[in-house]
Amino acid sequence: MADLEVYKNLSPEKVERCMSVMQSGTQMIKLKRGSKGLVRLFYLDEHRTRLRWRPSRKSEKAKILIDSIYKVTEGRQSEIFHRQAEGNFDPSCCFTIYHGNHMESLDLITSNPEEARTWITGLKYLMAGISDEDSLAKRQRTHDQWVKQTFEEADKNGDGLLNIEEIHQLMHKLNVNLPRRKVRQMFQEADTDENQGTLTFEEFCVFYKMMSLRRDLYLLLLSYSDKKDHLTVEELAQFLKVEQKMNNVTTDYCLDIIKKFEVSEENKVKSVLGIEGFTNFMRSPACDIFNPLHHEVYQDMDQPLCNYYIASSHNTYLTGDQLLSQSKVDMYARVLQEGCRCVEVDCWDGPDGEPVVHHGYTLTSKILFRDVVETINKHAFVKNEFPVILSIENHCSLQQQRKIAQYLKGIFRDKLDLSSIDTGECKQLPSPQSLKGKILVKGKKLPYHLGDDAEEGEVSDEDSADEIEDECKFKLHYNNGTTEHQVESFIRKKLESLLKESQIRDKEDPDSFTVRALLKATHEGLNAHLKQSPDVKESGKKSHGRSLMTNFGKHKKTTKSRSKSYSTDDEEDTQQNTVKEGGQLYRLGRRRKTMKLCRELSDLVVYTNSVAAQDIVDDGTTGNVLSFSETRAHQVVQQKSEQFMIYNQKQLTRIYPSAYRIDSSNFNPLPYWNAGCQLVALNYQSEGRMMQLNRAKFKTNGNCGYVLKPQQMCKGTFNPFSGDPLPANPKKQLILKVISGQQLPKPPDSMFGDRGEIIDPFVEVEIIGLPVDCCKDQTRVVDDNGFNPVWEETLTFTVHMPEIALVRFLVWDHDPIGRDFVGQRTVTFSSLVPGYRHVYLEGLTEASIFVHITINEIYGKWSPLILNPSYTILHFLGATKNRQLQGLKGLFNKNPRHSSAENNSHYVRKRSIGDRILRRTASAPAKGRKKSKMGFQEMVEIKDSVSEATRDQDGVLRRTTRSLQARPVSMPVDRNLLGALSLPVSETAKDIEGKENFLVQI
């Protein structure tokens, strides 16, 4: 974004001239892959938030959010432009807009250079303004845009007015279930102009505010204002200290809040905060669940690299699947600016002596290595200066290896110079702080026994695709001579390989990594490749689609047997692997491959020497990076977790996805983080649960890509699978009161879209961390109210290691046959802020949950059954030990869909005072909901809890009823009462002698 700085200082006249042209619209040619181009009218909407075009068969999809634009390039720079003949278009009339998570390109051609210049200038000005916003300004802007867009979409006839019927339709779309009489009453109160019976946009804003009045916030304000409708400066300070647990609250700070958030000028003069101002403040980033101080780097950055989790990307260049997708240099820019600090580059011999980057043995497109390095050099340190690790997978000849070394040195220059880095007297890795602005090359290094004068030598050649059988690797160059049969045969073998390893999948994201998803990707991608080849006839394309679909039926039938036989073979291979325990070098039974490595490239590797398991030498040296796939890493974590943790205290470990994840799905990173692995590489292009966890993990500490591991992982050891892994440390008790929801939309995959039924939402809260901490709990269902449902339920959790725990909030729409996903937000436990907080759902403009958070410390060895109602007697019977012995199939089981009905009918609660006050308002739960009771009973018999908590197939505890009733926030834990029910826990201490030698058994 550095090149946008100049656009922030454009003169107002030039800005308005650009905006006027863009909003009036310009006819341009839209280039598409494989077509001659389409003439469309492109225009900027009146709010300057969207680029739109017409005509379009899908008018709602014919738009690009300015927020989603990554960059705008001038001239013929994109891949689609490069495919056009040189003289077809004037370069000064061409520009490309890159947008979205997958860096999609919109390639446009204007009729003259002046128009292109105007659009490029205008778009970059808008992008510069967005990049310069603070969080409060962005929140206000997105809210205003959302209200305006909601009004326009409700205005069916486009007259700029809403009548009562359009309002009723809008109520249904917004999931509001209010009596028509109530809606008409608010409509009439808002309709104040001469044109009765319709609402202008200004009147609609008044109507929306009336409809959105937060009774929960109003009652909260009354409780601190002595029943007045406003807070004085003193009362606001008391609220911030008592409820929000804020320190150093000053009068000036409170006056600043009133100045920023109060709407009424009269209240500002009186220095009081009314309900509208209080609502604005409570919905601002200042009252978000995420600690605002954690938006900056706050952790100690002077420890060795091995003491940090490092945000890492796998096959960074790919925009989609691992088989047929496009490779783009812009993916490096995107992930680096998102905070990723370890990127991967797969290098292969290219034409004309120029090394290329692509995914080997596949049909992914190729990009020049030189372009990749230039992009990394440009974007590596735009967001932060902490070091970037360049993970090079080298498949090149000696000649092109020297070219790689030449480009690295010529482009990165002093960024590669590590001679001034001081690591101290002890043998340890340097710190992120000492490596600021540096790029570390991770790759193979020539053996030390070779003299310095040796220009080349042999090193082990570990390919990330080694786990795929050789016959499934596509080794022919894809060119015009490639036949349809060759490509189809290759695709079929890939599918068969996938079926063999069908137990590996993103189990918490069941729609990912399925044969159906892969089939769709290969079918669409193959057609795109075949269209580019003039030698393949149209009939050939059609026959390929039919034959691929026909063959799928045969593959599907044999899935089960193939999967079973593969598991057996894998176990046999594991048993045959030999490990020399007496020596220093541990070898595997696999056939060892070697390759030639040149001195120039070897010398660039300093602290990140890439080694395989069989190359580990326990000679006390540092600077090795152990790399292996999730499949083998899983075995190590299960069998040697404590030794693995000790190894990770001195060296780095990189875990990458299985080569069978052809659709670029992601594995669960938690088990590897729990064992102290630093570089857990994920496919950043694939959205889903795993990337959401990864984003949450690294959002803390300023999103700088480095997060400090817990001290217990950096020194000493513990068993992450133990029922009480850290008995001497205090535990954290999280008391989470889920109060209400706001503007919860219909599920994104709703069959009838906005016309579907009003949702019946409930909230599920999941703790993700050490196995003993993993559990879920949920609220009751509120019927027919997604706009402002009220739950007022308290969930209680105990966390043994909060430093690595994540708290995941999910909103579901209850359905008689299951549940539909509405939205989620995941936050690190350490970034939670106590008090009344809003949890904004990721990717949804207005949707949020309102909660109250209390965090207590619990000392001493308490019974897990009492501390955590989700913890069952199964732990005492050895379930934890059984979990360690689960095979690969157990870890990667698909997560079943749970019916929410089972969690809603077993216990009843008494309505709170606030619930009774709200029962006739818009915020009240819908009628027909089963009446609830909630007594003050704190405990039930222990034997009842055994049947009340169940474990998901993925090992996460789920409560079906509460064995320990949630206590009010104001009622602290009575330790004496808890102590009276503590169960004696006898756990044999494990002998940890001899664990200094880490034996990787794969």
mmCIF file of C-alpha atoms in Angstrom, residues 366-520:
data_model
loop_
_atom_site.group_PDB
_atom_site.id
_atom_site.type_symbol
_atom_site.label_atom_id
_atom_site.label_comp_id
_atom_site.label_asym_id
_atom_site.label_seq_id
_atom_site.Cartn_x
_atom_site.Cartn_y
_atom_site.Cartn_z
ATOM 1 C CA LYS A 366 4.011 -21.650 -14.181
ATOM 2 C CA ILE A 367 5.382 -18.280 -13.109
ATOM 3 C CA LEU A 368 8.945 -16.989 -13.280
ATOM 4 C CA PHE A 369 11.073 -17.363 -10.150
ATOM 5 C CA ARG A 370 12.485 -13.885 -10.766
ATOM 6 C CA ASP A 371 8.973 -12.354 -10.606
ATOM 7 C CA VAL A 372 8.260 -14.169 -7.344
ATOM 8 C CA VAL A 373 11.436 -12.849 -5.702
ATOM 9 C CA GLU A 374 10.740 -9.288 -6.889
ATOM 10 C CA THR A 375 7.205 -9.453 -5.463
ATOM 11 C CA ILE A 376 8.445 -10.763 -2.107
ATOM 12 C CA ASN A 377 11.115 -8.073 -1.996
ATOM 13 C CA LYS A 378 8.503 -5.381 -2.611
ATOM 14 C CA HIS A 379 5.909 -6.551 -0.062
ATOM 15 C CA ALA A 380 7.841 -8.436 2.635
ATOM 16 C CA PHE A 381 8.096 -5.568 5.093
ATOM 17 C CA VAL A 382 5.183 -3.299 4.193
ATOM 18 C CA LYS A 383 3.072 -4.318 7.209
ATOM 19 C CA ASN A 384 5.828 -5.200 9.668
ATOM 20 C CA GLU A 385 9.610 -5.610 9.745
ATOM 21 C CA PHE A 386 9.896 -9.017 11.393
ATOM 22 C CA PRO A 387 11.841 -11.597 9.341
ATOM 23 C CA VAL A 388 10.396 -13.518 6.417
ATOM 24 C CA ILE A 389 11.364 -17.162 5.877
ATOM 25 C CA LEU A 390 11.605 -18.204 2.232
ATOM 26 C CA SER A 391 10.983 -21.965 2.114
ATOM 27 C CA ILE A 392 12.554 -23.169 -1.141
ATOM 28 C CA GLU A 393 11.748 -26.623 -2.504
ATOM 29 C CA ASN A 394 14.500 -27.074 -5.047
ATOM 30 C CA HIS A 395 14.038 -29.353 -8.099
ATOM 31 C CA CYS A 396 16.373 -27.510 -10.448
ATOM 32 C CA SER A 397 19.536 -28.454 -12.298
ATOM 33 C CA LEU A 398 22.854 -26.998 -11.102
ATOM 34 C CA GLN A 399 22.803 -24.399 -13.848
ATOM 35 C CA GLN A 400 19.399 -23.038 -12.871
ATOM 36 C CA GLN A 401 20.231 -23.327 -9.153
ATOM 37 C CA ARG A 402 23.004 -20.827 -9.772
ATOM 38 C CA LYS A 403 20.439 -18.594 -11.484
ATOM 39 C CA ILE A 404 18.236 -18.859 -8.373
ATOM 40 C CA ALA A 405 21.140 -17.855 -6.125
ATOM 41 C CA GLN A 406 21.959 -14.981 -8.493
ATOM 42 C CA TYR A 407 18.389 -13.618 -8.327
ATOM 43 C CA LEU A 408 18.187 -13.984 -4.544
ATOM 44 C CA LYS A 409 21.417 -12.066 -3.985
ATOM 45 C CA GLY A 410 20.769 -9.487 -6.693
ATOM 46 C CA ILE A 411 17.211 -8.636 -5.626
ATOM 47 C CA PHE A 412 17.255 -9.102 -1.834
ATOM 48 C CA ARG A 413 20.775 -7.658 -1.429
ATOM 49 C CA ASP A 414 21.447 -6.727 2.228
ATOM 50 C CA LYS A 415 18.212 -8.393 3.341
ATOM 51 C CA LEU A 416 20.159 -11.672 3.074
ATOM 52 C CA ASP A 417 23.204 -10.398 4.973
ATOM 53 C CA LEU A 418 23.149 -12.060 8.403
ATOM 54 C CA SER A 419 26.786 -11.432 9.313
ATOM 55 C CA SER A 420 25.918 -8.745 11.868
ATOM 56 C CA ILE A 421 23.403 -10.917 13.760
ATOM 57 C CA ASP A 422 24.577 -11.692 17.279
ATOM 58 C CA THR A 423 23.280 -14.985 18.707
ATOM 59 C CA GLY A 424 25.275 -14.774 21.939
ATOM 60 C CA GLU A 425 27.724 -17.276 23.331
ATOM 61 C CA CYS A 426 25.222 -20.107 23.711
ATOM 62 C CA LYS A 427 24.190 -22.008 20.611
ATOM 63 C CA GLN A 428 20.707 -20.706 19.937
ATOM 64 C CA LEU A 429 18.698 -19.198 17.109
ATOM 65 C CA PRO A 430 18.536 -15.414 16.749
ATOM 66 C CA SER A 431 15.404 -13.511 17.785
ATOM 67 C CA PRO A 432 12.762 -11.928 15.541
ATOM 68 C CA GLN A 433 13.836 -8.536 16.899
ATOM 69 C CA SER A 434 17.467 -9.032 15.840
ATOM 70 C CA LEU A 435 16.356 -10.248 12.388
ATOM 71 C CA LYS A 436 14.107 -7.304 11.554
ATOM 72 C CA GLY A 437 14.163 -6.546 7.838
ATOM 73 C CA LYS A 438 15.934 -9.822 7.023
ATOM 74 C CA ILE A 439 14.925 -12.689 4.736
ATOM 75 C CA LEU A 440 15.974 -16.195 5.768
ATOM 76 C CA VAL A 441 16.392 -18.763 2.999
ATOM 77 C CA LYS A 442 15.162 -22.175 4.123
ATOM 78 C CA GLY A 443 16.643 -24.922 1.982
ATOM 79 C CA LYS A 444 19.263 -27.658 1.721
ATOM 80 C CA LYS A 445 22.849 -27.071 2.790
ATOM 81 C CA LEU A 446 25.952 -28.950 1.654
ATOM 82 C CA PRO A 447 27.326 -31.365 4.276
ATOM 83 C CA TYR A 448 30.073 -30.004 6.536
ATOM 84 C CA HIS A 449 32.460 -32.819 5.612
ATOM 85 C CA LEU A 450 32.749 -31.301 2.119
ATOM 86 C CA GLY A 451 35.472 -28.698 1.940
ATOM 87 C CA ASP A 452 34.726 -25.028 1.323
ATOM 88 C CA ASP A 453 36.283 -25.370 -2.110
ATOM 89 C CA ALA A 454 33.669 -27.945 -3.218
ATOM 90 C CA GLU A 455 31.484 -26.244 -5.824
ATOM 91 C CA GLU A 456 28.702 -28.819 -5.527
ATOM 92 C CA GLY A 457 27.684 -31.916 -3.617
ATOM 93 C CA GLU A 458 24.931 -34.412 -2.989
ATOM 94 C CA VAL A 459 22.146 -33.795 -0.487
ATOM 95 C CA SER A 460 18.970 -35.727 0.325
ATOM 96 C CA ASP A 461 16.059 -34.905 -1.948
ATOM 97 C CA GLU A 462 12.851 -34.881 0.082
ATOM 98 C CA ASP A 463 9.942 -33.902 -2.140
ATOM 99 C CA SER A 464 6.651 -32.886 -0.534
ATOM 100 C CA ALA A 465 4.958 -35.097 -3.133
ATOM 101 C CA ASP A 466 6.930 -38.195 -2.068
ATOM 102 C CA GLU A 467 3.900 -39.758 -0.396
ATOM 103 C CA ILE A 468 2.158 -39.910 -3.778
ATOM 104 C CA GLU A 469 2.922 -42.972 -5.872
ATOM 105 C CA ASP A 470 5.174 -42.286 -8.867
ATOM 106 C CA GLU A 471 2.572 -43.479 -11.359
ATOM 107 C CA CYS A 472 0.234 -40.728 -10.143
ATOM 108 C CA LYS A 473 2.721 -37.937 -10.836
ATOM 109 C CA PHE A 474 2.197 -36.095 -14.103
ATOM 110 C CA LYS A 475 5.705 -35.749 -15.478
ATOM 111 C CA LEU A 476 4.978 -34.757 -19.069
ATOM 112 C CA HIS A 477 5.065 -31.104 -20.081
ATOM 113 C CA TYR A 478 1.588 -29.804 -20.861
ATOM 114 C CA ASN A 479 1.701 -28.411 -24.371
ATOM 115 C CA ASN A 480 -0.275 -28.497 -27.595
ATOM 116 C CA GLY A 481 0.768 -32.095 -28.123
ATOM 117 C CA THR A 482 -0.803 -33.349 -24.907
ATOM 118 C CA THR A 483 -3.648 -35.658 -25.709
ATOM 119 C CA GLU A 484 -6.988 -35.738 -24.012
ATOM 120 C CA HIS A 485 -6.370 -39.359 -23.029
ATOM 121 C CA GLN A 486 -3.165 -38.477 -21.180
ATOM 122 C CA VAL A 487 -4.841 -35.724 -19.221
ATOM 123 C CA GLU A 488 -7.904 -37.819 -18.396
ATOM 124 C CA SER A 489 -5.738 -40.745 -17.318
ATOM 125 C CA PHE A 490 -3.775 -38.450 -15.068
ATOM 126 C CA ILE A 491 -6.918 -36.986 -13.489
ATOM 127 C CA ARG A 492 -8.301 -40.481 -12.875
ATOM 128 C CA LYS A 493 -5.109 -41.606 -11.124
ATOM 129 C CA LYS A 494 -5.207 -38.525 -8.928
ATOM 130 C CA LEU A 495 -8.785 -39.338 -7.976
ATOM 131 C CA GLU A 496 -7.833 -42.910 -7.120
ATOM 132 C CA SER A 497 -5.003 -41.639 -4.938
ATOM 133 C CA LEU A 498 -7.427 -39.351 -3.159
ATOM 134 C CA LEU A 499 -9.766 -42.229 -2.465
ATOM 135 C CA LYS A 500 -6.906 -44.264 -1.024
ATOM 136 C CA GLU A 501 -6.279 -41.536 1.524
ATOM 137 C CA SER A 502 -9.945 -40.695 2.032
ATOM 138 C CA GLN A 503 -9.559 -40.730 5.793
ATOM 139 C CA ILE A 504 -7.525 -37.508 5.555
ATOM 140 C CA ARG A 505 -9.883 -34.556 5.395
ATOM 141 C CA ASP A 506 -10.716 -31.265 7.027
ATOM 142 C CA LYS A 507 -12.987 -32.996 9.500
ATOM 143 C CA GLU A 508 -14.488 -29.849 10.995
ATOM 144 C CA ASP A 509 -15.341 -28.532 7.539
ATOM 145 C CA PRO A 510 -17.257 -31.469 6.055
ATOM 146 C CA ASP A 511 -17.868 -29.910 2.653
ATOM 147 C CA SER A 512 -14.142 -29.589 2.067
ATOM 148 C CA PHE A 513 -11.827 -32.302 0.773
ATOM 149 C CA THR A 514 -14.555 -34.468 -0.722
ATOM 150 C CA VAL A 515 -14.386 -36.318 -3.999
ATOM 151 C CA ARG A 516 -17.297 -34.234 -5.225
ATOM 152 C CA ALA A 517 -15.398 -31.000 -4.556
ATOM 153 C CA LEU A 518 -12.318 -32.371 -6.276
ATOM 154 C CA LEU A 519 -14.361 -33.633 -9.213
ATOM 155 C CA LYS A 520 -15.845 -30.199 -9.729
#
